[in-house]
mmCIF file of C-alpha atoms and ligand atoms in Angstrom:
data_model
loop_
_atom_site.group_PDB
_atom_site.id
_atom_site.type_symbol
_atom_site.label_atom_id
_atom_site.label_comp_id
_atom_site.label_asym_id
_atom_site.label_seq_id
_atom_site.Cartn_x
_atom_site.Cartn_y
_atom_site.Cartn_z
ATOM 1 C CA MET A 272 -5.671 -35.979 -35.552
ATOM 2 C CA LYS A 273 -7.076 -38.074 -38.089
ATOM 3 C CA SER A 274 -10.428 -38.399 -36.278
ATOM 4 C CA ARG A 275 -11.241 -34.653 -37.060
ATOM 5 C CA ARG A 276 -9.709 -33.908 -40.194
ATOM 6 C CA LYS A 277 -10.656 -36.773 -42.018
ATOM 7 C CA PHE A 278 -14.015 -36.911 -40.496
ATOM 8 C CA ILE A 279 -15.081 -33.610 -42.034
ATOM 9 C CA ARG A 280 -13.833 -34.904 -45.390
ATOM 10 C CA ASN A 281 -15.555 -38.192 -44.992
ATOM 11 C CA SER A 282 -18.705 -36.600 -43.613
ATOM 12 C CA LEU A 283 -19.228 -34.903 -46.814
ATOM 13 C CA ALA A 284 -19.258 -38.266 -48.668
ATOM 14 C CA GLY A 285 -21.158 -39.901 -45.808
ATOM 15 C CA GLY A 286 -23.672 -37.303 -45.910
ATOM 16 C CA ALA A 287 -24.241 -37.817 -49.758
ATOM 17 C CA LEU A 288 -24.364 -41.395 -49.064
ATOM 18 C CA LEU A 289 -26.852 -41.252 -46.313
ATOM 19 C CA GLY A 290 -29.134 -39.294 -48.454
ATOM 20 C CA THR A 291 -29.213 -41.339 -51.519
ATOM 21 C CA ALA A 292 -28.337 -44.652 -50.372
ATOM 22 C CA ILE A 293 -26.256 -44.962 -53.503
ATOM 23 C CA HIS A 294 -22.576 -44.015 -54.484
ATOM 24 C CA LEU A 295 -20.852 -46.524 -52.261
ATOM 25 C CA GLU A 296 -18.383 -47.300 -54.723
ATOM 26 C CA ALA A 297 -17.461 -43.848 -55.521
ATOM 27 C CA CYS A 298 -17.250 -43.066 -52.091
ATOM 28 C CA SER A 299 -15.070 -45.937 -51.219
ATOM 29 C CA THR A 300 -12.846 -45.260 -54.261
ATOM 30 C CA SER A 301 -12.031 -41.706 -53.470
ATOM 31 C CA ASP A 302 -11.390 -42.713 -49.878
ATOM 32 C CA GLN A 303 -8.860 -45.565 -50.849
ATOM 33 C CA ALA A 304 -7.161 -42.891 -53.125
ATOM 34 C CA GLU A 305 -6.480 -40.358 -50.624
ATOM 35 C CA THR A 306 -5.506 -43.249 -48.162
ATOM 36 C CA THR A 307 -3.032 -44.846 -50.287
ATOM 37 C CA GLU A 308 -1.023 -41.512 -50.292
ATOM 38 C CA GLU A 309 -1.232 -41.129 -46.574
ATOM 39 C CA LYS A 310 -0.919 -44.759 -45.488
ATOM 40 C CA PRO A 311 3.010 -45.172 -45.074
ATOM 41 C CA SER A 312 3.312 -42.401 -42.705
ATOM 42 C CA GLU A 313 -0.071 -42.790 -40.897
ATOM 43 C CA LEU A 314 -0.006 -46.372 -39.733
ATOM 44 C CA PRO A 315 0.271 -47.912 -37.280
ATOM 45 C CA VAL A 316 -2.681 -46.672 -35.043
ATOM 46 C CA VAL A 317 -3.759 -47.910 -31.579
ATOM 47 C CA VAL A 318 -6.938 -46.719 -29.840
ATOM 48 C CA SER A 319 -8.534 -47.918 -26.693
ATOM 49 C CA THR A 320 -11.703 -47.094 -24.490
ATOM 50 C CA TRP A 321 -11.370 -44.690 -21.605
ATOM 51 C CA ASN A 322 -8.130 -43.431 -20.259
ATOM 52 C CA ASN A 323 -5.960 -46.765 -20.871
ATOM 53 C CA VAL A 324 -3.018 -44.587 -21.662
ATOM 54 C CA LYS A 325 -0.596 -47.124 -20.177
ATOM 55 C CA ALA A 326 -2.067 -49.921 -22.222
ATOM 56 C CA ASN A 327 -1.831 -47.766 -25.484
ATOM 57 C CA GLU A 328 1.822 -47.144 -24.668
ATOM 58 C CA VAL A 329 2.618 -50.913 -24.285
ATOM 59 C CA ALA A 330 0.696 -51.620 -27.572
ATOM 60 C CA TRP A 331 2.514 -48.715 -29.441
ATOM 61 C CA GLY A 332 5.797 -50.317 -28.572
ATOM 62 C CA VAL A 333 4.733 -53.623 -30.180
ATOM 63 C CA LEU A 334 3.388 -51.851 -33.309
ATOM 64 C CA ASP A 335 6.281 -49.314 -33.685
ATOM 65 C CA SER A 336 8.692 -52.099 -33.755
ATOM 66 C CA GLY A 337 7.013 -53.732 -36.422
ATOM 67 C CA GLY A 338 4.930 -56.218 -34.294
ATOM 68 C CA SER A 339 1.497 -57.441 -35.406
ATOM 69 C CA ALA A 340 -1.776 -55.622 -34.280
ATOM 70 C CA LEU A 341 -2.734 -58.995 -32.626
ATOM 71 C CA ASP A 342 0.382 -59.221 -30.420
ATOM 72 C CA ALA A 343 0.003 -55.445 -29.724
ATOM 73 C CA VAL A 344 -3.638 -55.680 -28.415
ATOM 74 C CA GLU A 345 -2.969 -58.602 -26.334
ATOM 75 C CA ALA A 346 0.216 -57.015 -24.825
ATOM 76 C CA GLY A 347 -1.764 -53.654 -24.194
ATOM 77 C CA VAL A 348 -4.915 -55.054 -22.631
ATOM 78 C CA LYS A 349 -2.576 -57.179 -20.300
ATOM 79 C CA VAL A 350 -1.618 -53.696 -18.688
ATOM 80 C CA PRO A 351 -4.970 -53.118 -16.878
ATOM 81 C CA GLU A 352 -5.624 -56.953 -16.379
ATOM 82 C CA ALA A 353 -2.670 -56.846 -14.040
ATOM 83 C CA ASP A 354 -3.255 -53.455 -12.540
ATOM 84 C CA VAL A 355 -4.638 -53.610 -8.989
ATOM 85 C CA ASN A 356 -5.758 -50.193 -9.099
ATOM 86 C CA ASP A 357 -7.997 -50.827 -12.057
ATOM 87 C CA ARG A 358 -11.347 -51.719 -10.694
ATOM 88 C CA SER A 359 -13.186 -52.919 -13.645
ATOM 89 C CA VAL A 360 -10.671 -55.375 -15.172
ATOM 90 C CA GLY A 361 -8.805 -58.436 -14.162
ATOM 91 C CA TYR A 362 -6.925 -58.371 -10.879
ATOM 92 C CA GLY A 363 -8.578 -55.997 -8.317
ATOM 93 C CA GLY A 364 -11.808 -55.847 -10.415
ATOM 94 C CA ARG A 365 -15.095 -55.471 -8.469
ATOM 95 C CA PRO A 366 -16.767 -58.854 -7.604
ATOM 96 C CA ASP A 367 -20.169 -59.983 -8.448
ATOM 97 C CA ARG A 368 -22.936 -59.805 -5.579
ATOM 98 C CA ASP A 369 -21.341 -63.053 -3.853
ATOM 99 C CA GLY A 370 -17.999 -61.804 -3.790
ATOM 100 C CA ASN A 371 -16.441 -63.676 -6.744
ATOM 101 C CA VAL A 372 -14.446 -61.799 -9.370
ATOM 102 C CA THR A 373 -15.553 -63.337 -12.696
ATOM 103 C CA LEU A 374 -13.783 -62.011 -15.894
ATOM 104 C CA ASP A 375 -14.800 -61.867 -19.533
ATOM 105 C CA ALA A 376 -12.410 -61.369 -22.407
ATOM 106 C CA CYS A 377 -12.116 -61.709 -26.230
ATOM 107 C CA ILE A 378 -9.847 -61.085 -29.059
ATOM 108 C CA MET A 379 -10.219 -61.048 -33.043
ATOM 109 C CA ASP A 380 -7.946 -60.697 -35.804
ATOM 110 C CA HIS A 381 -7.702 -59.525 -39.362
ATOM 111 C CA GLY A 382 -8.782 -62.737 -40.783
ATOM 112 C CA SER A 383 -11.849 -63.232 -38.569
ATOM 113 C CA ASN A 384 -10.279 -65.590 -36.239
ATOM 114 C CA CYS A 385 -11.385 -65.230 -32.646
ATOM 115 C CA GLY A 386 -11.291 -66.453 -29.091
ATOM 116 C CA SER A 387 -13.195 -65.694 -25.933
ATOM 117 C CA VAL A 388 -13.742 -66.554 -22.491
ATOM 118 C CA ALA A 389 -16.527 -65.679 -20.023
ATOM 119 C CA PHE A 390 -17.364 -66.180 -16.414
ATOM 120 C CA LEU A 391 -13.578 -67.105 -15.812
ATOM 121 C CA GLN A 392 -12.365 -66.970 -12.128
ATOM 122 C CA HIS A 393 -8.884 -67.009 -10.601
ATOM 123 C CA ILE A 394 -6.930 -66.086 -13.785
ATOM 124 C CA LYS A 395 -5.224 -62.944 -14.064
ATOM 125 C CA HIS A 396 -4.848 -62.488 -17.823
ATOM 126 C CA PRO A 397 -8.127 -63.909 -19.596
ATOM 127 C CA ILE A 398 -7.148 -62.187 -22.774
ATOM 128 C CA SER A 399 -4.110 -64.525 -23.016
ATOM 129 C CA VAL A 400 -6.638 -67.482 -22.207
ATOM 130 C CA ALA A 401 -9.110 -66.153 -24.926
ATOM 131 C CA ARG A 402 -6.080 -65.994 -27.604
ATOM 132 C CA LYS A 403 -5.228 -69.583 -26.694
ATOM 133 C CA VAL A 404 -8.898 -70.597 -27.254
ATOM 134 C CA MET A 405 -8.494 -68.962 -30.705
ATOM 135 C CA GLU A 406 -5.139 -70.486 -31.728
ATOM 136 C CA ASP A 407 -5.221 -73.944 -29.902
ATOM 137 C CA THR A 408 -8.716 -75.019 -30.068
ATOM 138 C CA PRO A 409 -11.384 -75.709 -32.679
ATOM 139 C CA HIS A 410 -13.743 -73.481 -30.369
ATOM 140 C CA VAL A 411 -14.341 -69.746 -30.223
ATOM 141 C CA MET A 412 -15.620 -69.659 -26.741
ATOM 142 C CA LEU A 413 -14.988 -71.306 -23.408
ATOM 143 C CA VAL A 414 -16.772 -70.452 -20.063
ATOM 144 C CA GLY A 415 -16.717 -71.060 -16.576
ATOM 145 C CA ASN A 416 -14.923 -74.065 -15.152
ATOM 146 C CA GLY A 417 -14.258 -75.279 -18.598
ATOM 147 C CA ALA A 418 -12.257 -72.016 -19.435
ATOM 148 C CA PHE A 419 -10.580 -72.407 -16.017
ATOM 149 C CA GLN A 420 -9.416 -75.950 -16.487
ATOM 150 C CA PHE A 421 -8.285 -74.995 -20.097
ATOM 151 C CA ALA A 422 -6.379 -72.137 -18.641
ATOM 152 C CA LEU A 423 -4.457 -74.368 -15.926
ATOM 153 C CA GLU A 424 -3.850 -76.921 -18.395
ATOM 154 C CA ASN A 425 -2.000 -74.400 -20.557
ATOM 155 C CA GLY A 426 0.262 -73.202 -17.821
ATOM 156 C CA PHE A 427 -1.878 -70.164 -16.316
ATOM 157 C CA GLU A 428 -1.857 -69.922 -12.499
ATOM 158 C CA LYS A 429 -4.705 -70.029 -10.233
ATOM 159 C CA GLU A 430 -4.690 -66.624 -8.199
ATOM 160 C CA ASP A 431 -6.985 -64.925 -5.844
ATOM 161 C CA LEU A 432 -8.093 -61.661 -7.554
ATOM 162 C CA LEU A 433 -10.286 -60.222 -5.020
ATOM 163 C CA THR A 434 -8.051 -57.367 -3.615
ATOM 164 C CA ASP A 435 -8.830 -55.922 0.126
ATOM 165 C CA LYS A 436 -10.042 -52.802 -1.279
ATOM 166 C CA SER A 437 -12.657 -54.657 -3.542
ATOM 167 C CA ARG A 438 -13.670 -56.920 -0.697
ATOM 168 C CA GLU A 439 -14.291 -53.905 1.647
ATOM 169 C CA GLU A 440 -16.249 -52.177 -1.033
ATOM 170 C CA TRP A 441 -18.306 -55.225 -1.770
ATOM 171 C CA GLU A 442 -19.086 -55.696 2.002
ATOM 172 C CA LYS A 443 -20.351 -52.219 2.204
ATOM 173 C CA TRP A 444 -22.419 -52.654 -0.873
ATOM 174 C CA LEU A 445 -23.771 -55.859 0.839
ATOM 175 C CA GLN A 446 -25.544 -53.650 3.480
ATOM 176 C CA THR A 447 -28.121 -52.453 0.910
ATOM 177 C CA SER A 448 -27.455 -54.938 -1.984
ATOM 178 C CA GLU A 449 -28.745 -52.399 -4.405
ATOM 179 C CA TYR A 450 -27.890 -53.209 -8.025
ATOM 180 C CA LYS A 451 -27.601 -50.144 -9.934
ATOM 181 C CA PRO A 452 -24.794 -49.711 -12.310
ATOM 182 C CA VAL A 453 -23.305 -46.319 -12.146
ATOM 183 C CA ILE A 454 -22.760 -44.226 -15.183
ATOM 184 C CA ASN A 455 -18.991 -43.686 -15.956
ATOM 185 C CA ILE A 456 -17.973 -45.247 -12.731
ATOM 186 C CA GLU A 457 -14.437 -43.974 -11.958
ATOM 187 C CA MET A 458 -13.942 -43.077 -15.666
ATOM 188 C CA HIS A 459 -14.339 -46.823 -16.128
ATOM 189 C CA ASP A 460 -11.471 -48.783 -17.247
ATOM 190 C CA THR A 461 -13.045 -51.812 -18.875
ATOM 191 C CA ILE A 462 -10.778 -51.886 -21.855
ATOM 192 C CA GLY A 463 -11.537 -52.486 -25.594
ATOM 193 C CA MET A 464 -8.354 -52.041 -27.691
ATOM 194 C CA LEU A 465 -8.309 -51.651 -31.476
ATOM 195 C CA ALA A 466 -4.967 -51.435 -33.614
ATOM 196 C CA ILE A 467 -3.962 -51.489 -37.089
ATOM 197 C CA ASP A 468 -0.154 -52.420 -37.722
ATOM 198 C CA GLN A 469 2.511 -51.176 -40.162
ATOM 199 C CA ALA A 470 1.262 -54.013 -42.691
ATOM 200 C CA GLY A 471 -2.492 -52.645 -42.508
ATOM 201 C CA LYS A 472 -3.704 -55.573 -40.487
ATOM 202 C CA LEU A 473 -6.225 -54.977 -37.858
ATOM 203 C CA SER A 474 -6.972 -56.615 -34.583
ATOM 204 C CA GLY A 475 -9.106 -56.062 -31.351
ATOM 205 C CA ALA A 476 -9.175 -57.087 -27.731
ATOM 206 C CA CYS A 477 -11.671 -56.419 -25.078
ATOM 207 C CA THR A 478 -11.270 -57.568 -21.393
ATOM 208 C CA THR A 479 -13.486 -56.515 -18.210
ATOM 209 C CA SER A 480 -14.589 -58.047 -14.805
ATOM 210 C CA GLY A 481 -17.957 -56.781 -15.932
ATOM 211 C CA ALA A 482 -20.678 -55.031 -14.135
ATOM 212 C CA ALA A 483 -20.059 -54.438 -10.426
ATOM 213 C CA TYR A 484 -22.309 -56.783 -8.117
ATOM 214 C CA LYS A 485 -23.922 -58.504 -11.001
ATOM 215 C CA MET A 486 -25.791 -61.756 -10.389
ATOM 216 C CA GLN A 487 -23.480 -64.836 -10.302
ATOM 217 C CA GLY A 488 -22.989 -66.056 -13.848
ATOM 218 C CA ARG A 489 -23.804 -62.906 -15.375
ATOM 219 C CA VAL A 490 -21.736 -62.318 -18.745
ATOM 220 C CA GLY A 491 -21.971 -58.756 -20.646
ATOM 221 C CA ASP A 492 -21.022 -57.845 -23.949
ATOM 222 C CA SER A 493 -17.524 -57.810 -23.622
ATOM 223 C CA PRO A 494 -16.579 -61.561 -24.586
ATOM 224 C CA ILE A 495 -19.252 -61.698 -27.112
ATOM 225 C CA ILE A 496 -17.905 -61.385 -30.768
ATOM 226 C CA GLY A 497 -20.144 -58.988 -32.506
ATOM 227 C CA ALA A 498 -21.233 -57.249 -29.325
ATOM 228 C CA GLY A 499 -18.176 -56.167 -27.362
ATOM 229 C CA LEU A 500 -15.818 -56.522 -30.176
ATOM 230 C CA PHE A 501 -15.960 -57.041 -33.851
ATOM 231 C CA VAL A 502 -13.151 -56.945 -36.640
ATOM 232 C CA ASP A 503 -13.427 -57.202 -40.358
ATOM 233 C CA GLY A 504 -10.269 -56.955 -41.887
ATOM 234 C CA ASP A 505 -11.690 -55.785 -45.044
ATOM 235 C CA ILE A 506 -13.362 -52.903 -43.223
ATOM 236 C CA GLY A 507 -12.414 -51.884 -39.769
ATOM 237 C CA ALA A 508 -12.776 -52.944 -36.228
ATOM 238 C CA ALA A 509 -15.146 -51.771 -33.200
ATOM 239 C CA THR A 510 -15.528 -52.265 -29.300
ATOM 240 C CA ALA A 511 -17.973 -51.202 -26.802
ATOM 241 C CA THR A 512 -18.019 -50.186 -23.252
ATOM 242 C CA GLY A 513 -21.014 -49.480 -20.843
ATOM 243 C CA LEU A 514 -24.088 -51.431 -20.097
ATOM 244 C CA GLY A 515 -23.466 -54.773 -21.708
ATOM 245 C CA GLU A 516 -27.243 -55.919 -21.627
ATOM 246 C CA ALA A 517 -27.765 -52.800 -23.928
ATOM 247 C CA VAL A 518 -24.930 -53.454 -26.236
ATOM 248 C CA ILE A 519 -25.724 -57.202 -26.812
ATOM 249 C CA LYS A 520 -29.298 -56.188 -27.565
ATOM 250 C CA VAL A 521 -28.201 -54.406 -30.828
ATOM 251 C CA ALA A 522 -25.024 -56.706 -31.569
ATOM 252 C CA GLY A 523 -23.417 -53.297 -31.149
ATOM 253 C CA SER A 524 -19.836 -53.615 -32.467
ATOM 254 C CA HIS A 525 -20.814 -55.813 -35.354
ATOM 255 C CA LEU A 526 -23.379 -52.872 -36.182
ATOM 256 C CA VAL A 527 -20.622 -50.289 -36.083
ATOM 257 C CA VAL A 528 -18.468 -52.274 -38.568
ATOM 258 C CA GLU A 529 -21.463 -52.784 -40.711
ATOM 259 C CA MET A 530 -22.152 -48.979 -40.574
ATOM 260 C CA MET A 531 -18.485 -48.431 -41.962
ATOM 261 C CA ARG A 532 -18.921 -50.825 -44.684
ATOM 262 C CA GLN A 533 -21.643 -48.744 -45.736
ATOM 263 C CA GLY A 534 -19.127 -45.883 -46.171
ATOM 264 C CA LEU A 535 -19.563 -44.206 -42.714
ATOM 265 C CA HIS A 536 -16.529 -42.534 -40.967
ATOM 266 C CA PRO A 537 -15.883 -44.381 -37.606
ATOM 267 C CA VAL A 538 -17.340 -41.659 -35.655
ATOM 268 C CA GLU A 539 -20.665 -41.600 -37.687
ATOM 269 C CA ALA A 540 -20.628 -45.401 -37.510
ATOM 270 C CA CYS A 541 -20.490 -45.143 -33.630
ATOM 271 C CA LYS A 542 -23.178 -42.672 -33.608
ATOM 272 C CA ALA A 543 -25.399 -44.842 -35.630
ATOM 273 C CA ALA A 544 -24.990 -47.532 -33.299
ATOM 274 C CA VAL A 545 -25.687 -45.297 -30.296
ATOM 275 C CA GLU A 546 -28.796 -44.121 -31.797
ATOM 276 C CA ARG A 547 -30.045 -47.688 -32.361
ATOM 277 C CA VAL A 548 -29.472 -48.299 -28.558
ATOM 278 C CA ILE A 549 -31.274 -45.057 -27.646
ATOM 279 C CA ASN A 550 -34.306 -46.324 -29.933
ATOM 280 C CA LYS A 551 -34.229 -49.779 -28.175
ATOM 281 C CA GLU A 552 -33.936 -48.885 -24.608
ATOM 282 C CA PRO A 553 -36.549 -46.821 -22.868
ATOM 283 C CA ASP A 554 -34.396 -46.270 -19.865
ATOM 284 C CA HIS A 555 -31.455 -44.966 -22.012
ATOM 285 C CA LYS A 556 -31.340 -41.613 -20.022
ATOM 286 C CA ASN A 557 -30.055 -43.657 -16.965
ATOM 287 C CA LEU A 558 -27.368 -45.757 -18.721
ATOM 288 C CA GLN A 559 -24.065 -45.234 -20.690
ATOM 289 C CA VAL A 560 -22.912 -47.165 -23.882
ATOM 290 C CA GLY A 561 -19.921 -45.870 -25.701
ATOM 291 C CA PHE A 562 -18.361 -47.125 -29.096
ATOM 292 C CA LEU A 563 -14.935 -46.803 -30.481
ATOM 293 C CA ALA A 564 -14.137 -47.822 -33.975
ATOM 294 C CA LEU A 565 -10.898 -47.784 -36.213
ATOM 295 C CA ASN A 566 -11.027 -48.320 -39.910
ATOM 296 C CA LYS A 567 -8.833 -49.908 -42.268
ATOM 297 C CA HIS A 568 -7.270 -46.653 -43.082
ATOM 298 C CA GLY A 569 -6.360 -45.857 -39.763
ATOM 299 C CA GLU A 570 -9.251 -43.410 -39.051
ATOM 300 C CA TYR A 571 -10.906 -43.696 -35.730
ATOM 301 C CA GLY A 572 -13.387 -42.078 -33.430
ATOM 302 C CA GLY A 573 -16.068 -42.666 -30.741
ATOM 303 C CA TYR A 574 -19.607 -41.955 -29.685
ATOM 304 C CA ALA A 575 -21.606 -42.477 -26.343
ATOM 305 C CA ILE A 576 -25.056 -41.968 -24.913
ATOM 306 C CA GLN A 577 -23.742 -39.771 -22.361
ATOM 307 C CA LYS A 578 -20.956 -37.147 -21.640
ATOM 308 C CA GLY A 579 -17.992 -38.485 -19.987
ATOM 309 C CA TYR A 580 -16.794 -41.210 -22.241
ATOM 310 C CA SER A 581 -13.194 -40.742 -23.431
ATOM 311 C CA TYR A 582 -10.801 -42.855 -25.420
ATOM 312 C CA ALA A 583 -6.973 -42.919 -25.757
ATOM 313 C CA VAL A 584 -5.063 -42.935 -28.964
ATOM 314 C CA TYR A 585 -1.450 -43.509 -29.984
ATOM 315 C CA GLU A 586 -0.545 -42.566 -33.545
ATOM 316 C CA ARG A 587 2.760 -41.435 -35.318
ATOM 317 C CA ASN A 588 2.453 -37.839 -33.954
ATOM 318 C CA GLY A 589 2.025 -39.234 -30.546
ATOM 319 C CA PRO A 590 -0.410 -40.236 -27.720
ATOM 320 C CA HIS A 591 -3.553 -38.185 -26.893
ATOM 321 C CA THR A 592 -6.774 -38.678 -25.200
ATOM 322 C CA ASP A 593 -10.137 -37.568 -26.865
ATOM 323 C CA ASP A 594 -13.389 -36.847 -25.312
ATOM 324 C CA SER A 595 -15.999 -38.714 -27.190
ATOM 325 C CA GLU A 596 -19.019 -36.986 -28.614
ATOM 326 C CA PHE A 597 -22.312 -37.969 -27.218
ATOM 327 C CA ALA A 598 -26.127 -38.048 -27.951
ATOM 328 C CA LEU A 599 -27.803 -36.541 -24.685
ATOM 329 C CA LYS A 600 -26.581 -32.883 -24.495
HETATM 330 N N1 LIG B 238 -19.539 -53.727 -21.007
HETATM 331 C C1 LIG B 238 -19.032 -54.179 -19.731
HETATM 332 C C2 LIG B 238 -20.107 -55.051 -19.219
HETATM 333 O O1 LIG B 238 -21.339 -55.006 -19.241
HETATM 334 C C3 LIG B 238 -18.800 -53.273 -18.647
HETATM 335 C C4 LIG B 238 -18.183 -52.002 -19.063
HETATM 336 O O2 LIG B 238 -17.750 -51.798 -20.160
HETATM 337 O O3 LIG B 238 -18.294 -51.009 -18.288
HETATM 338 O O4 LIG B 238 -19.838 -56.414 -18.678
#
């Protein structure tokens, strides 16, 4: 349970740091010293938003056999993308208000390479298309029909992603057509996954079908590098879930990583970003935003506005799910 044990140690250093705004070097030096000692037994680690236990298992399999964090996060998030019962990611995801399932995803590695797709339709694994954008194009982001055509050219198949269940729910929703994102809907399965491999390299992936019954063309935070996901191999990685508009406004995941750069433990860094969202959003009592972070030492943690956000962890001593701390008590 690195999140707790080390949080206590680091919060002492972090507290001093917050109070004086100095001693950054001293703090990171002592942290590095203790981490060097623990590193061999404590890596790899994978964490993901919500109850994505199966996704973590798959990612762990890659990490445990010596695979890269990048391969691990891609393989991991493909699990909910393909799961018909997961209603906020990929196949089976809830559609926009016109009945289209539109998907957003991004991926980023230790060396700040990144790829992203948004408003992509008919492709079951947007994360793999995002990785192709990263590896095979000079661009970071492709959207809409351009992303779709790129996927087809690269061997992805066109599929109908709207399931009967999602269609029935959408038709029921049309009777009122009231757009009001529900806090923690079905425990939410939109997945942001962060991993550090045996070589100490970080990567992250984030994939979603976005807010149910959104306007056609709406893109949230999840495919936006710096909002839904950010990785800095020198520092750590962060991802976000919840109301994407609120996350974009504060460049949430980038903010979390920058807070870690200043010496904060991942829990404290996520908390600082949540506090920023709260300060900027007058309606914050009626919305949920949650962050999850993993630093380069394998320490992790999350923080949310509201109760009900959790994250899944897989580390050397096994898998577990943690309830996140939250701001509004
Ligand atoms: N952040 C996603 C979006 O706004 C949705 C979610 O995480 O629940 O599209």
